[in-house]
CSV table of C-alpha atoms in Angstrom, one decimal:
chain,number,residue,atom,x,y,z
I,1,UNK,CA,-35.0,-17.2,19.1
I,2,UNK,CA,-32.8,-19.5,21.0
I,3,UNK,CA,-30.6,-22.3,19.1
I,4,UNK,CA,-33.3,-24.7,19.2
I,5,UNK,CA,-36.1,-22.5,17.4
I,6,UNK,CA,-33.7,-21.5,15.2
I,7,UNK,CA,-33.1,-25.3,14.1
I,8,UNK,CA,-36.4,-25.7,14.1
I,9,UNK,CA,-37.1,-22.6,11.7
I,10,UNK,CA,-34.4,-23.9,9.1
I,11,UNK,CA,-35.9,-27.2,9.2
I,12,UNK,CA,-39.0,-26.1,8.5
I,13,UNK,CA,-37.7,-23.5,5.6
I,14,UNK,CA,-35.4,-26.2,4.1
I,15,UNK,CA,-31.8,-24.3,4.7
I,16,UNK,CA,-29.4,-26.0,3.9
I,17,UNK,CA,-26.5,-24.3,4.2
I,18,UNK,CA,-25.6,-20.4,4.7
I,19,UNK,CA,-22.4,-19.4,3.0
I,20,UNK,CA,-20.3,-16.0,4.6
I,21,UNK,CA,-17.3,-14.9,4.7
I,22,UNK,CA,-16.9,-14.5,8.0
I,23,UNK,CA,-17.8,-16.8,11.4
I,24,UNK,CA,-22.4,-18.0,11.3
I,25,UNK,CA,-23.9,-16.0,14.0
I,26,UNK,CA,-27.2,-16.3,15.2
I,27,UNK,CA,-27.9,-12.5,14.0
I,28,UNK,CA,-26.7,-13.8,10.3
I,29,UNK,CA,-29.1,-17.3,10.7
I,30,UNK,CA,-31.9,-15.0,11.3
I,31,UNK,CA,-31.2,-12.6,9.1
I,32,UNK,CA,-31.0,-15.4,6.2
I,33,UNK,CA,-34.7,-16.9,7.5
I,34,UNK,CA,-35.9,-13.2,7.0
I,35,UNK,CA,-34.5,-13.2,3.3
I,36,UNK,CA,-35.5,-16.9,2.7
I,37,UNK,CA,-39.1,-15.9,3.9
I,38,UNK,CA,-38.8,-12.8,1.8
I,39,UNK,CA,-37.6,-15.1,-1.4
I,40,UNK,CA,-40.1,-17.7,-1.3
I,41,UNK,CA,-43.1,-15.4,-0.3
I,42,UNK,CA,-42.5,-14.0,-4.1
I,43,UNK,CA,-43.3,-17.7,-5.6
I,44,UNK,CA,-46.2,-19.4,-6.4
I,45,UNK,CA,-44.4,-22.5,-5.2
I,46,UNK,CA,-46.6,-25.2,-7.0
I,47,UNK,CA,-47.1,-23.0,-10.2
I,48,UNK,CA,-43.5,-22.7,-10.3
I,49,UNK,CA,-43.0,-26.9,-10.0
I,50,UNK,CA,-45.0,-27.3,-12.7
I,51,UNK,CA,-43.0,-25.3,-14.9
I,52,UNK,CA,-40.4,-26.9,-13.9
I,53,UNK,CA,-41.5,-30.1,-14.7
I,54,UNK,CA,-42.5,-29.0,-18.1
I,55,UNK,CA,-39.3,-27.2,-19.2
I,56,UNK,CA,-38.0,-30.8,-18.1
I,57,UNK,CA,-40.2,-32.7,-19.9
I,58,UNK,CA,-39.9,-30.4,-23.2
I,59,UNK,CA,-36.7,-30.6,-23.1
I,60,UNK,CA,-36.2,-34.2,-22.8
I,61,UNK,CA,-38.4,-34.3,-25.6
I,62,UNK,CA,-36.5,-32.4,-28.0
M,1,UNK,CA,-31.8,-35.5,-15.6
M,2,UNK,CA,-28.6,-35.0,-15.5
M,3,UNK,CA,-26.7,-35.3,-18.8
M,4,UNK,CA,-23.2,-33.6,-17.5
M,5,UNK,CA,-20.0,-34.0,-19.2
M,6,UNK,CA,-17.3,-36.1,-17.7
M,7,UNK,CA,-15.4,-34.3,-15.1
M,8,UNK,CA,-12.3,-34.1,-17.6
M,9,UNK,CA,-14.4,-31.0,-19.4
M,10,UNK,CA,-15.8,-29.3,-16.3
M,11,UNK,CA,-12.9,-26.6,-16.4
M,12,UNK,CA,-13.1,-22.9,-15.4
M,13,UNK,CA,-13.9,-22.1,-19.2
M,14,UNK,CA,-16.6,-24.6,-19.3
M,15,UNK,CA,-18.1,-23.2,-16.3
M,16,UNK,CA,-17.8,-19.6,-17.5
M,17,UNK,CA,-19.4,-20.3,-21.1
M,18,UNK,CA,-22.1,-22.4,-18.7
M,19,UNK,CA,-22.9,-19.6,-16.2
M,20,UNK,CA,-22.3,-16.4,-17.6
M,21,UNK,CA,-25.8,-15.9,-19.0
M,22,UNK,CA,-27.3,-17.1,-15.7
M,23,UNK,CA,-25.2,-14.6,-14.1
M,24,UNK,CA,-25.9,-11.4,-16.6
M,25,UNK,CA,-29.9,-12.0,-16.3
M,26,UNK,CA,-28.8,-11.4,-12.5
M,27,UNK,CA,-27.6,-7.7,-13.0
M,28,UNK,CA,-26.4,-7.8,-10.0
M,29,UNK,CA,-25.1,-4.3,-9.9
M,30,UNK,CA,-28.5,-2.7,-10.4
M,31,UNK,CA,-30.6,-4.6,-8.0
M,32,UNK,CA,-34.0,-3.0,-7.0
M,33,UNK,CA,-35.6,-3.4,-4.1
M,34,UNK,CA,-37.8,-6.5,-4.4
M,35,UNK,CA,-35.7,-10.1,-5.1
M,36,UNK,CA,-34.9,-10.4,-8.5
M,37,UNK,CA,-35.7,-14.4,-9.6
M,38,UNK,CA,-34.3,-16.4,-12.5
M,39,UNK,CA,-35.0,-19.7,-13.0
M,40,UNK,CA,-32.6,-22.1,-13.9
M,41,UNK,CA,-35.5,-23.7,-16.2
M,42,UNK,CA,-35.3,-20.8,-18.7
M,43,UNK,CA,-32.0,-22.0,-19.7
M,44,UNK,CA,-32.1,-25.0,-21.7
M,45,UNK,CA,-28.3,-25.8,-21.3
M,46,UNK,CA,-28.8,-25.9,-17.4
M,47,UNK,CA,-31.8,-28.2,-17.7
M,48,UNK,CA,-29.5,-30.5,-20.0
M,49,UNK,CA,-26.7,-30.6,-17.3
M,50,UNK,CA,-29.5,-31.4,-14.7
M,51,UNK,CA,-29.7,-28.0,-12.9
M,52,UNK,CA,-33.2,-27.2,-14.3
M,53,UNK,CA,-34.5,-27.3,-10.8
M,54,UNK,CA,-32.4,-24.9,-9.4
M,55,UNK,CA,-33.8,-21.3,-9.1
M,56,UNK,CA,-31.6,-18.3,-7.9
M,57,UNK,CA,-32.4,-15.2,-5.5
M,58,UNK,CA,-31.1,-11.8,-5.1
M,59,UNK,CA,-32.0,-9.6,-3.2
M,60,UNK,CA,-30.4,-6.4,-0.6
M,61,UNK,CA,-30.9,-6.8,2.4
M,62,UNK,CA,-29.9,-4.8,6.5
M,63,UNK,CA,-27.5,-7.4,7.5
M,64,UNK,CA,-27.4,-7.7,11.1
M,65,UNK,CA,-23.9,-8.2,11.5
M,66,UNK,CA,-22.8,-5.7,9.0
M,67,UNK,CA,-21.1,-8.7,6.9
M,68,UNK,CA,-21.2,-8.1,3.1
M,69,UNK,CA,-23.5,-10.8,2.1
M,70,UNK,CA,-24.3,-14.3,2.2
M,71,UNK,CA,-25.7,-17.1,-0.3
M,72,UNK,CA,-28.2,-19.6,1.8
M,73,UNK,CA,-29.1,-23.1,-0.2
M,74,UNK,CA,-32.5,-23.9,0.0
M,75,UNK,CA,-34.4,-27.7,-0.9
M,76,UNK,CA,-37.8,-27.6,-1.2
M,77,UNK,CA,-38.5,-31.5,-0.4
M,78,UNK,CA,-41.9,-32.1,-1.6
M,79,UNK,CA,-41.9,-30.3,-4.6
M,80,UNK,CA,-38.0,-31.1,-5.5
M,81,UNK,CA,-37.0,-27.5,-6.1
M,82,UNK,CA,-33.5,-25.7,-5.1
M,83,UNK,CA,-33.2,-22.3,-4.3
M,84,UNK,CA,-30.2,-20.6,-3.9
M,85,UNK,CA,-30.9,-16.9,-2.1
M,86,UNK,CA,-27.6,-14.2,-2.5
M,87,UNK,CA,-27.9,-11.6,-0.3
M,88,UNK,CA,-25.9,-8.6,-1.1
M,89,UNK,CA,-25.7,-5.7,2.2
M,90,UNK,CA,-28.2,-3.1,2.3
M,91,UNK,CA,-25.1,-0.3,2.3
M,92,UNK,CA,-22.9,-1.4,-1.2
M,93,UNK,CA,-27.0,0.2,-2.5
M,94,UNK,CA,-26.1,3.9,-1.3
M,95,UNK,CA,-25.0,5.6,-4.7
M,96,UNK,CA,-24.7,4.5,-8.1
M,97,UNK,CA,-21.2,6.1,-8.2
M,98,UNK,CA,-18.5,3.7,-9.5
M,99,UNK,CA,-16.8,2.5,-6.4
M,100,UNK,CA,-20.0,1.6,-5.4
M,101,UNK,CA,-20.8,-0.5,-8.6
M,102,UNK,CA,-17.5,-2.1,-8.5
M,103,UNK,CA,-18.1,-3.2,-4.7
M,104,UNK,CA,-21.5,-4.4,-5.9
M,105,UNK,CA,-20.0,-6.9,-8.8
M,106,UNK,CA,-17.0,-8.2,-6.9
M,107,UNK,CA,-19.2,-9.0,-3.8
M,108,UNK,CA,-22.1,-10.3,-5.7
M,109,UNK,CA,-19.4,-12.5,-8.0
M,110,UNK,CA,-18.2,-13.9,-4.9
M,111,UNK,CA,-21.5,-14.9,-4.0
M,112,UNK,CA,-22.7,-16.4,-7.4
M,113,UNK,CA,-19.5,-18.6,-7.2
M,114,UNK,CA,-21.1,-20.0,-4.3
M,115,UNK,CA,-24.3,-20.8,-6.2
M,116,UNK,CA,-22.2,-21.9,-9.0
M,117,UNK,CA,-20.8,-24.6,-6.5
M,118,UNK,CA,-24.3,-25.7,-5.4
M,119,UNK,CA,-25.9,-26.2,-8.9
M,120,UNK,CA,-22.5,-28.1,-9.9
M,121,UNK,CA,-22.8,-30.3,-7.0
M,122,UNK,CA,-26.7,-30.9,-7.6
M,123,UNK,CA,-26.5,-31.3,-11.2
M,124,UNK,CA,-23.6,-34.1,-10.0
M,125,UNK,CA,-26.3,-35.5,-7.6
M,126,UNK,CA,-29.1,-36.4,-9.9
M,127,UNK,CA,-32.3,-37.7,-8.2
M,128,UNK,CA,-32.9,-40.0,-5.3
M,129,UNK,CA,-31.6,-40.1,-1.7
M,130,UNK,CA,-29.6,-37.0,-1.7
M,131,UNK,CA,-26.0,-37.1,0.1
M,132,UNK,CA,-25.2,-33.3,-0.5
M,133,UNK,CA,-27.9,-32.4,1.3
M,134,UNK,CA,-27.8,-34.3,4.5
M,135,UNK,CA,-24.0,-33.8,4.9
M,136,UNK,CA,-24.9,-30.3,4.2
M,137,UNK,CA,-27.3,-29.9,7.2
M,138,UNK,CA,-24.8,-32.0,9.4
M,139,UNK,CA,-22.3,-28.7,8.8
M,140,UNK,CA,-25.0,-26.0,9.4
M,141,UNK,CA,-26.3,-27.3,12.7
M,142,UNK,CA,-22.4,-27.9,13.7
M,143,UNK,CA,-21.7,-24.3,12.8
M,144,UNK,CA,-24.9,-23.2,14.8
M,145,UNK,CA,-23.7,-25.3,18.0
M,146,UNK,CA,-20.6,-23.2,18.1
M,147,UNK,CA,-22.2,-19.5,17.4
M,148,UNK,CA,-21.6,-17.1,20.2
M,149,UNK,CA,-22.3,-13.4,19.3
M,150,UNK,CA,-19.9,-12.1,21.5
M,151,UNK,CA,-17.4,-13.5,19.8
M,152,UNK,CA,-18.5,-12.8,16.4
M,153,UNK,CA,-18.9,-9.2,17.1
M,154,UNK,CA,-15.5,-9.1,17.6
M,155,UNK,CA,-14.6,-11.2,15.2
M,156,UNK,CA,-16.8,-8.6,13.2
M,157,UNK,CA,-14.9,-5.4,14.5
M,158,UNK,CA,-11.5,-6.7,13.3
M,159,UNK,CA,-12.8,-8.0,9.9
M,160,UNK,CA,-14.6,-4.1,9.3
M,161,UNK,CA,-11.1,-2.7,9.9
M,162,UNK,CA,-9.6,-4.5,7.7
M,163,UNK,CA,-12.8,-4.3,4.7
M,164,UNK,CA,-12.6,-0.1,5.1
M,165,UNK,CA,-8.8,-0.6,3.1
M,166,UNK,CA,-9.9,-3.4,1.1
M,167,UNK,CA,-10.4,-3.8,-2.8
M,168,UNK,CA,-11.4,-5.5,-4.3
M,169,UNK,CA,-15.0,-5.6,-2.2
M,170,UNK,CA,-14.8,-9.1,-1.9
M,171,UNK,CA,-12.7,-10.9,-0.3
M,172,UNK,CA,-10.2,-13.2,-3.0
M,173,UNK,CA,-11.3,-16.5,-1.3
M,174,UNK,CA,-9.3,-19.6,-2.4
M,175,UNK,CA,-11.1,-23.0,-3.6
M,176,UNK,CA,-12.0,-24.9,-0.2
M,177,UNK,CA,-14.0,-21.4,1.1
M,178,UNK,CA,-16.4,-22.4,-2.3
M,179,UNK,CA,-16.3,-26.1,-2.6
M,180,UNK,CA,-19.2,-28.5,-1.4
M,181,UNK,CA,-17.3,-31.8,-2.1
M,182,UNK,CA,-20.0,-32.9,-4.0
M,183,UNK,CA,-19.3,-31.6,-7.3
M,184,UNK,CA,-17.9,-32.7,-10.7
M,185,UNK,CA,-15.3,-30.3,-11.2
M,186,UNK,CA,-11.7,-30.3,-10.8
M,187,UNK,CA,-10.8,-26.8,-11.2
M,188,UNK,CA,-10.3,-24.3,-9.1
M,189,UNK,CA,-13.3,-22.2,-7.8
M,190,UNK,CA,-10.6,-18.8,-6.9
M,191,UNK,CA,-9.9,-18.8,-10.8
M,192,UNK,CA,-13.5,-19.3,-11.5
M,193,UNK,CA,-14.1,-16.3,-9.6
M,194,UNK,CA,-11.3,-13.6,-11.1
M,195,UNK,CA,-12.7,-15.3,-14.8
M,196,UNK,CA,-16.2,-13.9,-14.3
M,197,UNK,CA,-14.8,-10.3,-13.0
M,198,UNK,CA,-12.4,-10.7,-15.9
M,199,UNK,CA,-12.0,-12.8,-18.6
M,200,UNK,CA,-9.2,-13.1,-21.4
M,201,UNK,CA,-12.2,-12.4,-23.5
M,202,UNK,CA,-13.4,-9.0,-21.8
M,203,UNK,CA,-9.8,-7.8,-22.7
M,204,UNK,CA,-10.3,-9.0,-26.1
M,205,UNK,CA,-13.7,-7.0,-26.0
M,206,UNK,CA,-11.9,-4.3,-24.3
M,207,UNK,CA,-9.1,-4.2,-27.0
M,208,UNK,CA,-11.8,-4.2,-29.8
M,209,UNK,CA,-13.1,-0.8,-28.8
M,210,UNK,CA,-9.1,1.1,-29.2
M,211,UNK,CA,-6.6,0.6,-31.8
M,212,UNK,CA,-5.4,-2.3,-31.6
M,213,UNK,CA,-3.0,-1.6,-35.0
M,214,UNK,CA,-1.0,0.8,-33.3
M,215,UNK,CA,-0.9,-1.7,-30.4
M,216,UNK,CA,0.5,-4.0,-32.6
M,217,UNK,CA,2.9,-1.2,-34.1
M,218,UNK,CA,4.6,-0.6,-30.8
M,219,UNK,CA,4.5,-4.4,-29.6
M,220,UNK,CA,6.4,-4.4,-33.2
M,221,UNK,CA,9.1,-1.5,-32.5
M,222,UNK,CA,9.1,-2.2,-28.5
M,223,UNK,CA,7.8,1.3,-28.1
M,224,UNK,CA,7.5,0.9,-24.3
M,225,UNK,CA,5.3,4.9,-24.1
M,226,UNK,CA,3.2,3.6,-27.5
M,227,UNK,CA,2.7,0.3,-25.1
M,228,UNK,CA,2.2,2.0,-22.0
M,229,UNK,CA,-0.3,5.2,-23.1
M,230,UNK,CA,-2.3,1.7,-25.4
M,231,UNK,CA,-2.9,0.0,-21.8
M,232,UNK,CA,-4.1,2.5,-19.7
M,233,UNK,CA,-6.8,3.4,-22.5
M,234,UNK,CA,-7.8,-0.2,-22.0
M,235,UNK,CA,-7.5,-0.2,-18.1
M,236,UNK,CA,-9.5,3.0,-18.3
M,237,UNK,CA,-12.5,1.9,-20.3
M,238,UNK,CA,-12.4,-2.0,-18.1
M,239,UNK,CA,-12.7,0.1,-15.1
M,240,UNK,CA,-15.2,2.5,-16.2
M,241,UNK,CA,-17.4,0.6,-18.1
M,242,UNK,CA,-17.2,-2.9,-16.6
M,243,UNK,CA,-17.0,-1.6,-12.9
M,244,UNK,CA,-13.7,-3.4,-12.2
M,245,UNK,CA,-11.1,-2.6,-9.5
M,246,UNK,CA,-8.2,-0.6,-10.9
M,247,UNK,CA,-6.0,-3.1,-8.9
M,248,UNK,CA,-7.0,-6.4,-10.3
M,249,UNK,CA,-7.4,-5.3,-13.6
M,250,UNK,CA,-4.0,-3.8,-13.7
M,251,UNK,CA,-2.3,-7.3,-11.8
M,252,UNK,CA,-4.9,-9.4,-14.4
M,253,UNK,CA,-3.5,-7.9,-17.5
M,254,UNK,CA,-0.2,-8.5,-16.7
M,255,UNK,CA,-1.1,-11.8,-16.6
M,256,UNK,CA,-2.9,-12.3,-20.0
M,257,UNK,CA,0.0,-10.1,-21.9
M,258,UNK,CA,2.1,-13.5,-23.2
M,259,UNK,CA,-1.5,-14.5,-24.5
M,260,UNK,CA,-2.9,-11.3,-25.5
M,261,UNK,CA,0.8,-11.3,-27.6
M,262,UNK,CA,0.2,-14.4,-29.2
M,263,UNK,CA,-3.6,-13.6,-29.7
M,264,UNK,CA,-2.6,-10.1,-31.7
M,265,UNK,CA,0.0,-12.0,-33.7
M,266,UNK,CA,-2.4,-14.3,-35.5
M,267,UNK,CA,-5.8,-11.9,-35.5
């Protein structure tokens, strides 16, 4: 992926920001899409808002 | 929500008491293969302080450029959730021997600091349009304008040389390499770091286990070898048992004797 794809691909996932120690390469952006991918593939991603919203809600409740 | 204290209270101690369970469901020095996910929401004090909607990733991971690891921040716009991904290298995995646990928790400590950072900073951010993340964005796409590879394997080359001699794993990164600017806390992220690899209340743990009356004795009758032979027992079972460098736990100590003094005086 060139620079622009790779923009694009962030966008799209929602990075923010990538944190390393050393100097953000274009093998470390990809590398973090992969894990991001990896990460969010785990989730129900709406089940998991509305637990969210619920812990919230309890909470302010209590 | 965001109910946080002011920023007078937000203090390396208060972040330690606030963290630490986060960071212990983590285990990060026993990581399997798939990501291990907590949510932020399973801890009522983070949803108090407004970090309910945070939820943190771990996983190992090949990295590319043989770098250590990495923490990416993630915002899920339409359903408002943050996800903070660490990323600890594929090759600190190898054994389970004791070095390699003690690279694992100094690396992966260094990258929860970073998440630390993040759910400060969105805790201090509340709802609504969000600053953090735009200025956030504006820094990753100016990083990604100046990438060149063949620069960074060199850059990479040089930094390996080094990290074959280094301990602790991790780099000791001072407080600008871990602030966002957008959080409420005045204290400094480097101490935040050495507190969750060891606190003055992992010694006291520590101290618990020997005998701490003939400690005492030999503080009493400056019996320097009674001192000495007392110590490395406790630098023995912090390195052992808690995976810690020999190094910083030896330089830390130092450090917390006029307190540990004080402590054994009164207890």
């Amino acid at each position: 992926m060139d620079k622009t794809e790779l923009q694009a691909k962030l966008d799209e996932l929602g990075i923010v920001s990538i944190s390393a120690a050393g100097e953000l390469s274009s093998g470390l952006v990809n590398d973090a899409i992969a894990s991001t991918e990896k990460l969010l593939g785990t989730l129900d991603l709406d089940s998991l808002a509305e637990e969210i919203n619920s812990a919230e809600k309890a909470c302010s409740l209590l | 929500m965001s109910n946080a204290p002011s920023s007078s209270n937000r203090n390396v101690k208060w972040a330690v008491e606030t963290f630490r369970p986060l960071l212990k469901s983590l285990r990060l020095q026993y990581l399997p293969e798939l990501p291990v996910v907590v949510k932020a929401k399973d801890f009522r004090n983070l949803i108090i302080k407004g970090m309910g909607r945070c939820v943190i990733g771990v996983q190992r991971q090949e990295i590319t450029d043989g770098q250590d690891g990495y923490c990416t921040f993630i915002h899920d716009k339409k359903r408002d959730i943050f996800f903070i991904s660490i990323v600890i290298n594929e090759r600190f995995f190898a054994d389970d021997s004791l070095k390699a646990r003690t690279e694992r928790k100094a690396l992966g400590i260094h990258e929860f600091v970073h998440c630390v950072a993040i759910m400060m900073s969105v805790s201090s951010l509340g709802s609504g349009p969000n600053p953090l993340i735009e200025r956030l964005k504006e820094i990753l796409r100016e990083q990604l304008s100046v990438t060149t590879s063949a620069d960074f394997t060199q850059l990479l080359n040089a930094l390996g040389a080094i990290q074959g001699n280094m301990t602790p794993a991790a780099p000791l990164c001072n407080d600008k390499h871990f602030r966002t600017e957008f959080e409420d806390f005045p204290d400094d992220y480097a101490e935040l770091y050495l507190s969750f690899l060891f606190s003055f209340n992992l010694l006291l743990e520590e101290i618990d286990k020997h005998d701490k009356n003939s400690f005492k004795e030999s503080i009493k009758n400056e019996d320097t070898d009674g001192i000495t032979v007392f110590l490395n027992e406790v630098i023995d079972g912090l390195v052992t048992d808690k995976a810690l460098d020999r190094n910083l736990v030896i330089q830390r100590l130092c450090g917390f004797l006029p307190q540990l003094i004080l402590y054994l005086n009164h207890n």
